[in-house]
Short mmCIF file of C-alpha atoms in Angstrom, two decimals:
data_model
loop_
_atom_site.label_atom_id
_atom_site.label_comp_id
_atom_site.label_asym_id
_atom_site.label_seq_id
_atom_site.Cartn_x
_atom_site.Cartn_y
_atom_site.Cartn_z
CA MET A 1 75.81 12.46 7.81
CA GLU A 2 77.08 14.61 4.99
CA LEU A 3 76.74 13.48 1.40
CA PRO A 4 79.16 14.30 -1.42
CA PHE A 5 77.85 17.02 -3.70
CA GLY A 6 75.86 15.64 -6.60
CA LYS A 7 75.00 12.34 -4.93
CA LYS A 8 71.38 11.31 -4.12
CA SER A 9 70.17 10.17 -0.74
CA THR A 10 69.27 6.50 -0.59
CA THR A 11 67.51 6.50 2.78
CA HIS A 12 64.61 4.02 3.24
CA LEU A 13 62.05 6.88 3.32
CA GLN A 14 62.38 7.22 -0.42
CA ASN A 15 61.21 3.65 -0.93
CA ILE A 16 57.87 4.19 0.81
CA PRO A 17 55.12 4.44 -1.82
CA LEU A 18 53.23 7.70 -1.99
CA ILE A 19 49.92 5.96 -1.18
CA ALA A 20 51.31 4.77 2.16
CA LEU A 21 52.23 8.30 3.09
CA LEU A 22 48.74 9.51 2.21
CA LEU A 23 47.08 6.77 4.29
CA THR A 24 49.33 7.61 7.23
CA LEU A 25 48.37 11.27 6.95
CA ILE A 26 44.62 10.44 6.88
CA LEU A 27 44.93 8.21 9.96
CA MET A 28 46.79 10.97 11.81
CA ILE A 29 43.95 13.42 10.97
CA PHE A 30 41.34 10.98 12.30
CA ALA A 31 43.34 10.44 15.47
CA ILE A 32 44.42 14.01 16.23
CA THR A 33 41.44 16.10 15.09
CA PRO A 34 38.98 14.96 17.82
CA LEU A 35 41.60 15.82 20.45
CA CYS A 36 42.04 19.34 19.15
CA TYR A 37 38.41 19.93 18.13
CA PRO A 38 36.12 17.76 20.28
CA PHE A 39 32.93 18.82 18.46
CA ILE A 40 34.20 17.07 15.31
CA SER A 41 33.84 13.30 15.67
CA PRO A 42 35.26 10.56 13.45
CA SER A 43 31.74 9.94 12.18
CA PHE A 44 31.58 13.56 11.05
CA LEU A 45 34.79 13.08 9.10
CA TRP A 46 33.62 9.72 7.80
CA LYS A 47 30.74 11.29 5.88
CA TRP A 48 33.25 12.89 3.54
CA PHE A 49 34.75 9.54 2.62
CA SER A 50 31.67 7.27 2.80
CA PRO A 51 29.11 6.66 0.02
CA SER A 52 26.44 6.06 2.64
CA PRO A 53 23.33 8.29 2.96
CA SER A 54 23.91 11.77 4.32
CA PRO A 55 23.78 11.87 8.11
CA SER A 56 21.32 13.83 10.16
CA THR A 57 22.50 16.31 12.78
CA SER A 58 21.10 16.54 16.28
CA PHE A 59 22.01 18.10 19.63
CA ASP A 60 21.99 16.00 22.77
CA GLY A 61 20.92 18.89 25.00
CA GLY A 62 23.42 17.90 27.70
CA ASP A 63 26.82 19.35 27.05
CA GLY A 64 25.86 21.12 23.86
CA MET A 65 28.03 18.83 21.76
CA MET A 66 26.91 18.05 18.23
CA ASN A 67 26.08 14.41 17.58
CA VAL A 68 26.07 13.21 13.98
CA VAL A 69 24.12 10.00 13.36
CA LEU A 70 23.96 8.08 10.13
CA GLU A 71 20.26 7.28 9.84
CA LYS A 72 19.35 3.89 8.42
CA LYS A 73 16.45 4.30 6.05
CA CYS A 74 13.69 1.73 6.29
CA ASP A 75 11.06 0.85 3.71
CA ILE A 76 8.04 -0.18 5.79
CA PHE A 77 6.58 -2.15 2.87
CA ASN A 78 9.41 -4.69 2.67
CA GLY A 79 9.75 -7.28 5.42
CA GLU A 80 8.41 -10.51 6.89
CA TRP A 81 5.44 -11.67 8.94
CA VAL A 82 6.40 -12.55 12.52
CA PRO A 83 4.30 -14.10 15.32
CA ASN A 84 2.26 -11.68 17.41
CA PRO A 85 0.61 -13.44 20.37
CA ASP A 86 -1.08 -10.18 21.46
CA ALA A 87 -3.28 -10.07 18.35
CA PRO A 88 -6.08 -9.70 17.48
CA TYR A 89 -7.08 -6.31 18.86
CA TYR A 90 -10.80 -6.85 18.23
CA THR A 91 -12.97 -9.90 17.52
CA ASN A 92 -16.00 -10.72 15.43
CA THR A 93 -18.10 -10.41 18.60
CA THR A 94 -16.80 -6.95 19.56
CA CYS A 95 -17.14 -5.35 16.09
CA TRP A 96 -20.44 -5.12 14.24
CA ALA A 97 -18.90 -3.73 11.03
CA ILE A 98 -17.60 -7.07 9.70
CA HIS A 99 -19.36 -8.10 6.51
CA ASP A 100 -20.74 -11.63 6.80
CA HIS A 101 -18.56 -12.91 3.95
CA GLN A 102 -15.43 -11.88 5.88
CA ASN A 103 -16.69 -13.07 9.28
CA CYS A 104 -14.68 -16.29 9.20
CA MET A 105 -15.05 -17.21 12.88
CA LYS A 106 -18.82 -16.87 12.68
CA TYR A 107 -18.92 -19.51 9.97
CA GLY A 108 -16.77 -22.01 11.79
CA ARG A 109 -13.19 -21.50 10.73
CA PRO A 110 -11.43 -23.96 13.08
CA ASP A 111 -7.99 -22.28 13.27
CA SER A 112 -7.13 -18.85 14.66
CA ASP A 113 -3.38 -18.56 14.05
CA PHE A 114 -4.01 -16.44 10.92
CA MET A 115 -4.95 -13.57 13.26
CA LYS A 116 -1.72 -13.74 15.26
CA TRP A 117 0.90 -12.28 12.95
CA LYS A 118 2.53 -8.88 12.68
CA TRP A 119 4.34 -7.25 9.78
CA LYS A 120 8.02 -6.65 10.57
CA PRO A 121 9.76 -4.32 8.09
CA ASP A 122 13.40 -5.00 7.32
CA GLY A 123 15.45 -2.80 9.65
CA CYS A 124 12.75 -1.11 11.73
CA GLU A 125 9.44 -1.60 13.52
CA LEU A 126 5.93 -0.87 12.30
CA PRO A 127 3.84 0.18 15.30
CA VAL A 128 0.58 -1.62 15.96
CA PHE A 129 -2.44 0.49 15.05
CA ASP A 130 -3.22 3.09 17.72
CA PRO A 131 -6.90 4.09 17.43
CA VAL A 132 -6.55 7.17 19.62
CA LYS A 133 -3.59 8.44 17.60
CA PHE A 134 -5.48 7.83 14.36
CA LEU A 135 -8.58 9.70 15.48
CA GLU A 136 -6.55 12.58 16.89
CA LEU A 137 -4.65 12.95 13.60
CA LEU A 138 -7.91 12.95 11.64
CA ARG A 139 -9.93 15.11 14.02
CA GLY A 140 -12.17 17.32 11.90
CA LYS A 141 -11.05 15.58 8.69
CA SER A 142 -12.46 13.03 6.26
CA LEU A 143 -11.30 9.89 4.46
CA ALA A 144 -12.87 8.13 1.45
CA PHE A 145 -12.25 4.65 0.05
CA VAL A 146 -12.94 4.37 -3.70
CA GLY A 147 -13.01 1.02 -5.47
CA ASP A 148 -14.39 -2.48 -5.10
CA SER A 149 -15.30 -4.76 -2.21
CA VAL A 150 -11.66 -5.26 -1.17
CA GLY A 151 -11.45 -1.52 -0.56
CA ARG A 152 -14.66 -1.77 1.48
CA ASN A 153 -13.03 -4.70 3.30
CA GLN A 154 -10.25 -2.30 4.41
CA MET A 155 -12.77 0.31 5.54
CA GLN A 156 -14.53 -2.29 7.69
CA SER A 157 -11.16 -3.25 9.17
CA LEU A 158 -10.56 0.41 10.01
CA ILE A 159 -13.95 0.75 11.72
CA CYS A 160 -13.22 -2.36 13.78
CA LEU A 161 -9.78 -1.10 14.80
CA LEU A 162 -11.31 2.23 15.85
CA SER A 163 -14.13 0.52 17.75
CA ARG A 164 -11.92 0.33 20.84
CA VAL A 165 -12.36 4.11 21.11
CA GLU A 166 -15.64 5.04 19.42
CA TYR A 167 -18.33 3.61 17.17
CA PRO A 168 -19.48 5.83 14.28
CA ILE A 169 -23.02 6.71 13.31
CA ASP A 170 -24.39 6.08 9.83
CA ILE A 171 -24.88 9.34 7.91
CA SER A 172 -25.17 7.75 4.45
CA TYR A 173 -26.86 9.75 1.72
CA THR A 174 -28.16 6.63 -0.02
CA PRO A 175 -29.76 3.32 1.01
CA ASP A 176 -27.26 1.50 -1.23
CA ASP A 177 -25.24 -0.79 1.05
CA LYS A 178 -22.31 -0.73 -1.36
CA SER A 179 -21.56 2.93 -0.61
CA ARG A 180 -21.75 4.11 2.99
CA ARG A 181 -20.71 7.13 5.07
CA TRP A 182 -19.93 7.15 8.80
CA LEU A 183 -19.30 9.92 11.34
CA TYR A 184 -17.23 9.75 14.52
CA THR A 185 -19.02 12.46 16.45
CA VAL A 186 -16.47 12.96 19.24
CA TYR A 187 -13.68 13.58 16.73
CA ASN A 188 -15.81 15.00 13.88
CA PHE A 189 -14.12 12.47 11.58
CA THR A 190 -15.94 11.14 8.53
CA VAL A 191 -15.12 7.91 6.69
CA ALA A 192 -16.89 6.77 3.54
CA ASN A 193 -16.62 4.25 0.76
CA TYR A 194 -17.71 4.68 -2.85
CA TRP A 195 -18.51 1.60 -4.88
CA SER A 196 -16.69 1.75 -8.23
CA PRO A 197 -15.20 -1.64 -9.13
CA PHE A 198 -13.92 -0.42 -12.52
CA LEU A 199 -13.15 3.18 -11.42
CA VAL A 200 -14.66 4.49 -14.67
CA ARG A 201 -18.26 4.66 -15.89
CA SER A 202 -19.58 1.16 -16.46
CA LYS A 203 -22.79 -0.80 -16.77
CA GLU A 204 -23.72 -4.45 -16.96
CA ALA A 205 -24.67 -5.26 -20.54
CA ASP A 206 -25.51 -8.94 -20.06
CA PRO A 207 -26.08 -10.52 -16.62
CA ILE A 208 -24.86 -13.89 -17.90
CA GLY A 209 -22.16 -13.14 -20.44
CA PRO A 210 -19.72 -15.63 -22.00
CA THR A 211 -18.62 -17.06 -18.65
CA LEU A 212 -21.91 -16.75 -16.72
CA THR A 213 -20.37 -13.89 -14.69
CA GLY A 214 -21.83 -11.07 -16.74
CA LEU A 215 -20.62 -8.88 -19.58
CA PHE A 216 -19.80 -5.26 -18.75
CA ASN A 217 -19.50 -2.16 -20.86
CA LEU A 218 -16.52 -0.09 -19.71
CA TYR A 219 -16.33 3.53 -20.87
CA LEU A 220 -12.62 3.80 -20.37
CA ASP A 221 -12.28 7.54 -21.00
CA GLU A 222 -15.31 8.63 -18.95
CA PHE A 223 -15.32 9.53 -15.26
CA ASP A 224 -17.49 7.58 -12.83
CA GLU A 225 -19.43 10.51 -11.45
CA ASP A 226 -20.71 8.43 -8.53
CA TRP A 227 -17.38 9.22 -6.87
CA THR A 228 -15.64 11.88 -8.93
CA THR A 229 -18.37 14.42 -8.06
CA GLN A 230 -18.11 13.59 -4.34
CA ILE A 231 -14.46 13.47 -3.30
CA ASP A 232 -13.62 17.17 -3.46
CA GLU A 233 -14.80 17.49 0.15
CA PHE A 234 -12.42 14.82 1.47
CA ASP A 235 -8.99 15.33 2.98
CA TYR A 236 -7.76 11.85 2.04
CA VAL A 237 -8.85 9.49 -0.72
CA ILE A 238 -7.70 5.86 -1.00
CA ILE A 239 -8.20 4.47 -4.49
CA SER A 240 -7.92 0.77 -5.36
CA ALA A 241 -9.28 -1.78 -7.83
CA GLY A 242 -8.40 -4.98 -9.62
CA HIS A 243 -10.51 -8.07 -9.11
CA TRP A 244 -13.38 -7.09 -11.42
CA PHE A 245 -11.21 -6.59 -14.51
CA PRO A 246 -10.87 -10.29 -15.43
CA ARG A 247 -14.62 -10.35 -16.13
CA PRO A 248 -15.71 -10.24 -19.80
CA SER A 249 -15.96 -6.60 -20.88
CA MET A 250 -16.55 -4.40 -23.91
CA PHE A 251 -14.26 -1.37 -24.14
CA TYR A 252 -15.59 2.03 -25.26
CA GLU A 253 -13.66 5.21 -25.94
CA LYS A 254 -15.25 8.39 -27.32
CA GLY A 255 -18.50 6.47 -27.47
CA HIS A 256 -17.21 3.73 -29.78
CA ILE A 257 -16.13 0.14 -29.21
CA VAL A 258 -12.34 -0.11 -29.40
CA GLY A 259 -11.93 -3.69 -28.18
CA CYS A 260 -12.86 -6.08 -25.40
CA HIS A 261 -11.68 -8.63 -22.91
CA TYR A 262 -12.92 -12.18 -23.50
CA CYS A 263 -16.13 -11.02 -25.18
CA LEU A 264 -15.79 -13.84 -27.76
CA LYS A 265 -17.06 -11.65 -30.59
CA THR A 266 -15.37 -12.32 -33.92
CA ASN A 267 -15.47 -8.69 -35.08
CA VAL A 268 -14.02 -7.19 -31.86
CA THR A 269 -10.32 -7.23 -31.01
CA ASP A 270 -9.48 -8.78 -27.63
CA LEU A 271 -7.22 -6.14 -26.08
CA THR A 272 -7.08 -8.10 -22.78
CA MET A 273 -7.88 -6.96 -19.26
CA TYR A 274 -4.50 -5.28 -18.95
CA TYR A 275 -5.54 -2.64 -21.46
CA SER A 276 -8.72 -1.76 -19.57
CA TYR A 277 -6.86 -1.80 -16.27
CA ARG A 278 -4.30 0.73 -17.46
CA MET A 279 -6.89 2.99 -19.09
CA ALA A 280 -9.17 2.86 -16.03
CA PHE A 281 -6.43 4.04 -13.68
CA ARG A 282 -5.29 6.65 -16.19
CA THR A 283 -8.82 8.06 -16.36
CA ALA A 284 -9.34 7.84 -12.59
CA PHE A 285 -6.13 9.76 -11.90
CA ARG A 286 -7.01 12.28 -14.60
CA ALA A 287 -10.33 12.80 -12.86
CA ILE A 288 -8.62 13.48 -9.54
CA ASN A 289 -6.16 15.89 -11.10
CA SER A 290 -8.98 17.75 -12.83
CA ILE A 291 -11.19 18.33 -9.76
CA GLU A 292 -10.71 22.03 -9.16
CA ASN A 293 -11.74 22.12 -5.51
CA PHE A 294 -9.96 18.94 -4.40
CA LYS A 295 -6.94 19.79 -2.26
CA GLY A 296 -6.60 16.49 -0.42
CA THR A 297 -4.06 13.67 -0.55
CA THR A 298 -4.63 10.69 -2.84
CA PHE A 299 -3.35 7.27 -1.80
CA LEU A 300 -3.06 4.44 -4.29
CA ARG A 301 -3.55 1.20 -2.38
CA THR A 302 -1.78 -1.28 -4.61
CA PHE A 303 -3.20 -4.54 -5.88
CA ALA A 304 -3.90 -7.30 -3.35
CA PRO A 305 -3.12 -10.71 -4.88
CA SER A 306 -5.61 -13.54 -4.44
CA HIS A 307 -4.39 -17.02 -3.54
CA PHE A 308 -6.44 -19.59 -5.44
CA GLU A 309 -4.69 -22.91 -5.81
CA ASN A 310 -5.68 -25.99 -7.84
CA GLY A 311 -8.13 -24.05 -9.99
CA LEU A 312 -9.65 -20.64 -10.65
CA TRP A 313 -12.30 -19.08 -8.42
CA ASN A 314 -15.11 -20.65 -10.47
CA GLN A 315 -13.29 -23.90 -11.20
CA GLY A 316 -12.85 -25.37 -7.74
CA GLY A 317 -9.84 -23.33 -6.66
CA ASN A 318 -9.27 -22.90 -2.93
CA CYS A 319 -6.89 -21.40 -0.36
CA VAL A 320 -6.16 -23.77 2.52
CA ARG A 321 -2.70 -22.77 3.75
CA LYS A 322 -2.34 -22.18 7.49
CA ARG A 323 0.69 -19.88 7.72
CA PRO A 324 2.24 -16.93 5.89
CA TYR A 325 4.91 -17.35 3.27
CA MET A 326 8.43 -16.18 3.96
CA SER A 327 9.58 -13.58 1.45
CA ASN A 328 11.87 -16.13 -0.25
CA GLU A 329 9.07 -18.66 -0.72
CA THR A 330 7.07 -16.84 -3.39
CA THR A 331 7.41 -14.05 -5.93
CA LEU A 332 5.12 -11.54 -7.58
CA GLU A 333 4.53 -12.83 -11.09
CA GLY A 334 1.97 -13.27 -13.86
CA SER A 335 -1.18 -11.15 -13.72
CA ASN A 336 -0.38 -10.03 -10.16
CA LEU A 337 2.88 -8.48 -11.36
CA GLU A 338 1.24 -6.98 -14.44
CA PHE A 339 -1.51 -5.33 -12.39
CA TYR A 340 0.99 -3.99 -9.88
CA MET A 341 3.32 -2.62 -12.55
CA THR A 342 0.45 -0.97 -14.39
CA GLN A 343 -0.81 0.74 -11.25
CA VAL A 344 2.59 2.08 -10.26
CA GLU A 345 3.39 3.34 -13.76
CA GLU A 346 0.10 5.24 -14.02
CA PHE A 347 0.52 6.49 -10.45
CA ARG A 348 3.91 8.00 -11.20
CA THR A 349 2.61 9.76 -14.28
CA ALA A 350 -0.36 11.14 -12.35
CA LYS A 351 1.88 12.27 -9.51
CA GLU A 352 4.06 14.28 -11.89
CA GLU A 353 0.99 15.86 -13.44
CA GLY A 354 -0.46 16.60 -10.03
CA LYS A 355 2.66 18.42 -8.90
CA LYS A 356 1.90 21.17 -11.38
CA ARG A 357 -1.12 22.24 -9.35
CA GLY A 358 0.02 21.24 -5.89
CA MET A 359 -1.71 17.84 -5.71
CA LYS A 360 -0.33 15.17 -3.39
CA PHE A 361 -0.13 11.48 -4.32
CA ARG A 362 1.15 8.73 -2.03
CA LEU A 363 1.75 5.01 -2.64
CA LEU A 364 0.18 2.71 -0.06
CA ASP A 365 2.13 -0.31 -1.23
CA THR A 366 0.40 -3.33 0.30
CA THR A 367 1.18 -5.80 -2.49
CA GLN A 368 4.27 -7.55 -1.09
CA ALA A 369 2.90 -7.96 2.43
CA THR A 370 -0.41 -9.24 1.06
CA LEU A 371 1.26 -11.64 -1.36
CA LEU A 372 2.77 -13.43 1.64
CA ARG A 373 -0.61 -14.14 3.32
CA PRO A 374 -2.33 -17.10 1.61
CA ASP A 375 -3.71 -18.08 5.02
CA GLY A 376 -5.84 -14.97 5.55
CA HIS A 377 -8.80 -15.53 3.20
CA PRO A 378 -12.29 -16.76 4.14
CA SER A 379 -12.05 -19.76 1.81
CA ARG A 380 -15.28 -21.70 2.57
CA TYR A 381 -15.77 -19.95 5.91
CA GLY A 382 -17.59 -16.91 4.50
CA HIS A 383 -20.99 -18.59 4.44
CA TRP A 384 -22.86 -21.61 5.74
CA PRO A 385 -22.12 -24.86 3.85
CA GLN A 386 -25.68 -25.17 2.51
CA GLU A 387 -25.84 -21.59 1.16
CA ASN A 388 -26.04 -21.06 -2.59
CA VAL A 389 -23.31 -18.51 -3.23
CA THR A 390 -21.48 -17.30 -6.34
CA MET A 391 -17.99 -17.74 -4.90
CA HIS A 392 -17.95 -20.93 -2.88
CA ASN A 393 -14.29 -20.56 -1.89
CA ASP A 394 -13.32 -16.92 -1.34
CA CYS A 395 -9.59 -16.37 -1.79
CA ILE A 396 -9.94 -12.70 -2.76
CA HIS A 397 -11.36 -11.00 0.34
CA TRP A 398 -9.86 -11.15 3.82
CA CYS A 399 -11.03 -12.48 7.17
CA LEU A 400 -11.59 -9.90 9.89
CA PRO A 401 -9.69 -9.77 12.14
CA GLY A 402 -6.92 -10.69 9.73
CA PRO A 403 -3.97 -9.65 7.58
CA ILE A 404 -5.49 -6.50 6.10
CA ASP A 405 -5.64 -4.90 9.52
CA THR A 406 -1.97 -4.28 8.73
CA TRP A 407 -3.00 -2.12 5.77
CA ASN A 408 -4.31 0.33 8.34
CA ASP A 409 -1.06 0.05 10.31
CA PHE A 410 0.61 1.24 7.09
CA LEU A 411 -1.99 3.95 6.63
CA LEU A 412 -1.54 5.36 10.11
CA GLU A 413 2.24 5.41 9.74
CA MET A 414 1.89 7.30 6.47
CA LEU A 415 -0.54 9.78 8.01
CA LYS A 416 1.92 10.39 10.84
CA MET A 417 4.60 11.12 8.27
CA GLU A 418 2.26 13.46 6.41
CA ASP A 419 1.71 15.24 9.71
CA GLY A 420 5.47 15.62 10.17
CA GLU A 421 5.50 13.57 13.35
CA LEU A 422 8.11 11.00 12.34
CA SER A 423 11.79 11.85 11.96
CA ASP A 424 13.50 8.66 13.04
CA GLY A 425 14.60 7.46 9.63
CA LYS A 426 11.53 5.38 8.77
CA PHE A 427 9.89 6.22 5.49
CA TYR A 428 7.58 4.94 2.84
CA LYS A 429 8.47 4.95 -0.82
CA SER A 430 6.02 6.98 -2.83
CA ASP A 431 8.26 6.46 -5.87
CA ARG A 432 9.39 2.85 -5.66
CA LYS A 433 11.73 1.73 -8.39
CA LEU A 434 9.79 -0.18 -10.99
CA ILE A 435 10.54 -3.88 -11.24
CA ALA A 436 12.39 -4.70 -14.43
CA ARG A 437 10.21 -6.54 -16.88
#
């Protein structure tokens, strides 16, 4: 149809908004492009328009076509406990390494459901500990646990998990039962633990102290040479601490008293246990970063909350729950949160410092999973009823078999990632975002 000169067309196309035309064009590209260029899929195009994580590229090996898959990242440290009828994978009768105070079945614990749970990360699976895989990965290598009795608790769990393959021989340099060294001869793998409950140099100043639990002198800027002079030979070091810091302590720096925690001395400022906790980790990480010959990987195993209810450990508190919490039933708060935050903050600083000389730091973040397990402690089943013990109800350590076997599930998964074995989208966060205060 001809239009008179000077007159404008009024066809309906002019009334279509520009955005509609653009959307139509995009849809046509999505529809037509795969027909013309089969190696380009809609998912390939989608990455240019989606804010999702960058996809990984793989080849299927069949027709040579490129497959682009959007990997779903998975933090193995966030999840829930789910029933696992196949557990446990060892017992107190098949493993000799269980310390009596964690041998709950020996001392008559009547329930066994606490052993039959598995950690299920949100969005992926955490494989059950494979002792053969672990020993193959660490063939010819060495691993040291540094810290208090909870760290030793994890080492004993590891020995029990590995007992399905091989028992180690004792090659300890000292008769001190608090620090031991073991060798797996078939795999030439060494595991050791170094007793250092405060991580820095310390000594007991008064065996009674203000609370009848002793008074300790903590030299917060001085290395504990019982472990700092030993770890340069190890490939992996797992450092942890926490449950000794609430004890009354005097704080020294540069040889002088700078404060205390609950020392009840009128002329000494109470800086609280949080001050000593931060300074102890700062000094411990500084020690690691200053060891010239140490080329290994340092893991920080984060704080493991206790679960005393109805009183403190020395005031009748106990832990009698029979099942795990769901993640929405409890939160990390109070001193547990403060300890965790302090550790992570000092860890991140040390990691940045370590990068300058090629040091490797990794976060073994067990806090959330452990927080959800009030059912896994010995309680009163770590000794005979008539025994005179310091901690009548133990809600700090963990029954073996028990929840902290999962700490070694985490450890193996991280070692596999260090070895470059995993590429399926699972990961651990060595730089978790700090919780807002």
